Structure formats: structure tokens, C-alpha cells
Amino acid sequence: MNWQDPLVKKFLYLIVAMVILCPLGILLVWNYGDAWGEWGPEDVAEKVGEDKVSGLLHLADIWSYAPLPDYDIPGWDDPFHASIGYIISAIVGVILCVGAYYALIKIVNPKAAAG
Amino acid sequence: MHIMEGYLPPMWCAVWWVLSGIVIAYGIVKLKKLLEESPEMKPLVAISGAYMFILSSLKMPSVTGSCSHPCGNGLGAVLFGVPITAVLAAIVLLFQALFLAHGGLTTLGANDFSMGIVGPAAAVIVYRLCMKAGLSSTVGIFFAALFGDWLTYVTTAVQLALAFPIPSFTAAFTKFIVIYAYTQVPLAIAEGILTVIIWDYIKKLRPDLLLKLGVVPEEELKPYLTPSPAGGE
């Protein structure tokens, strides 16, 4: 990445600002429960009966190795620690995503990646 | 909006995976072509993807005492089109599923279909309509981000209602959409404003990229493209 590109510089400032501000989101919704559409299969089980979703409850555990589940570090359950966990998640996520885009660019077009 | 792991029955997981997979595969081909023709687009591709990640990770309160999050898919859609945005969204959703337990692997196809395909398609259509109507690209990008966000959520409501049509599809869809409507409208407006800020940065700092992508008419970019007089300020 060309760090001297004025667009990249400006965008980095914006990303940093958003990363710092992102805990505001969880602090403001601390007791709100799940976001819209992000209910788990256990919520469906409550409404339609567990017998109808037993297969789904099994599917829910297909991947249980997320290092930062729900944008948090396991055990950091109070608002202060959750905020720090959220910031760490945002930083890790942005780095991973940008890294993945560059890896993809390198794969699909090695010449562009070199440029 | 990210449908959680295990929420969709396997049949629906497969349907959405196939539909999204086709668009993602085509998106990779389009991305290769874009970078062959314009290697200088690299930072813009990464910026659009990172923007999508950070916005779709922000959990925000809404007026109804529930919460939701923006999508950030309008920017990439207007710049690069739907197939490339589907690729960017797939990477975002994959990392969110693997590292953050947000969304899921079984539901990745469904989530990409809403956030990476239908939402961006709406954004592109709305942006083009705004440009045809003679509005500025800034107004266009605001409405593109707005409708990109809304249609993402409408699609998710359709997916949820198809998976659980209790007592009927229409009743389930109405139930989902009513909750969504109140929750998402203010957030989509906020997303539109933020996208405008980024768009104006791109317009001022790299108008050449917008011109090359053909998303903004040259007349609108003229003030930014004019080289500064010799000797500087």
C-alpha cells in the first residue's frame, strides 16, 4: 500500500477515528440484546419448538473457535473491558481485511500487486 | 443483519451459497480485469473493503430500543459494481464469521447475497438514476448508500421469512420488516452521510480514479482535476 497516497492517509485517519469511537455502539446498546436479524437458533426454538430446529442447534456449533467472539475477549464482561475488546477486534479486523484484499489482488494479478 | 450460524435450514444455506458463489466467482474475474487495466485502483479496493468491515461491525442503538448496524456496501458498489463488491463482502463476512463469531459459515452465502449482491445492486441502480436525473454524484452516493443499506435488510427479512414462514411467508416477512423499518431508517441515513464524507475525500484527493472508473461526469470533477498554477500557493 502506498502510504503517501493522500487518499490512503485520509482514510487511515477516518478508520482510526471510527475504531476509537466504535465502543460507543456497544455501550449505548449494552442491555439491548441481539441486533436485528442476528438472533440465534435458540431464539427460534423458543418460538417454534425445539423439535423443529434440533438440526439447526447442531449446525450452530459448526465453528466454535472464534478468538474474539462477539467482538470481545472471553471473560471481559464489564463495559470498560468490553470497550477495549471491541477496539482490539476492530484493529485486528481491519488489518486482516486489508491484508486479505492485498493477498487477493496478488493472486488475481501479480503485476498489480507489485505496482 | 448477519444471519447467525445455524439459523437457516441446510437447504436454504445451499441455495444462497450457490447463488452467491456464482456472483463471487464472476467478481474475481472482474477484479482481475480491473487491476490489469488500472493497477492504481488497489488502494481504493482495499479502502472500500475496510470501510465495509468497520461499518458492518458497528452495533448502533436505534429509536426503538433495539439495535442494528450499517452495511457500508454502497461505496464499493458504486465504484466497482456488484460482482467485485460481492467479493469484498465475502471476505468481510468470512473474517467476521471465523474470528468474531458474527454471522456464520453456513449462512455466509445468505449474508453475502444480501450484503454483497442485492444491497449493492440497489445502490448501483439508485446512483445511476440520480446521475440520469442530473443530480450531483454527492447526492447520488448518499441515496445509493441509503438504499444499499435498506435493501440489504429487506433481503435478510425475505431470507428469514423463507426459512421460517410461520404461519405464512407474508406474515413472517411483515413481522420481520416492521421491526427492521423502525430500526434501520435512522442508521441508513447516518451511513449515507458518512459515505458522502468519504466520497468527497475521494473526489478531492483522487478525482483521476473516479474519472477512470467512469462513475462521475468530467464536468463535475473539473475543479479538482485542474492542475494548480506554477509556483504553488
Coordinates of N, CA, C and O in Angstrom, one line a residue, chain A residues 6 13 24 27 54 57 66 73 86 88 101-102 107 114:
Chain A
P6 N -2.5 10.5 -0.7 CA -3.3 11.3 0.2 C -4.6 10.7 0.6 O -5.1 10.8 1.7
Y13 N -6.9 8.0 8.9 CA -7.4 8.9 10.0 C -8.8 8.6 10.3 O -9.2 8.5 11.5
L24 N -18.6 3.1 21.6 CA -19.8 3.9 21.9 C -21.1 3.0 21.5 O -22.1 3.0 22.2
L27 N -21.7 0.4 24.2 CA -22.0 1.0 25.4 C -23.5 1.5 25.4 O -24.2 1.4 26.4
S54 N -33.9 -28.8 15.9 CA -32.9 -29.6 16.5 C -31.6 -29.6 15.6 O -30.5 -29.5 16.1
L57 N -29.7 -26.3 15.8 CA -29.0 -26.1 17.0 C -27.6 -26.9 16.9 O -26.6 -26.4 17.4
A66 N -13.8 -19.1 17.3 CA -13.5 -17.7 17.1 C -12.7 -17.1 18.2 O -13.2 -17.2 19.4
I73 N -13.1 -10.1 24.1 CA -12.2 -11.1 24.6 C -13.0 -11.9 25.7 O -13.5 -11.3 26.6
Y86 N -13.6 -4.5 22.0 CA -14.2 -4.0 20.7 C -13.1 -3.3 19.9 O -13.0 -3.5 18.7
I88 N -9.8 -3.7 20.1 CA -8.9 -4.7 19.6 C -9.5 -5.5 18.4 O -8.8 -5.7 17.4
Y101 N -7.4 -8.4 1.2 CA -7.6 -7.8 -0.1 C -6.3 -7.7 -0.9 O -6.3 -8.0 -2.1
Y102 N -5.2 -7.4 -0.2 CA -4.0 -7.4 -0.9 C -3.5 -8.8 -1.4 O -2.9 -8.9 -2.4
I107 N -3.0 -12.6 -5.9 CA -3.3 -13.8 -6.5 C -3.9 -13.6 -7.9 O -3.5 -14.2 -8.9
A114 N 2.5 -5.8 -7.4 CA 3.9 -5.3 -7.4 C 3.9 -3.8 -7.6 O 4.8 -3.1 -7.1

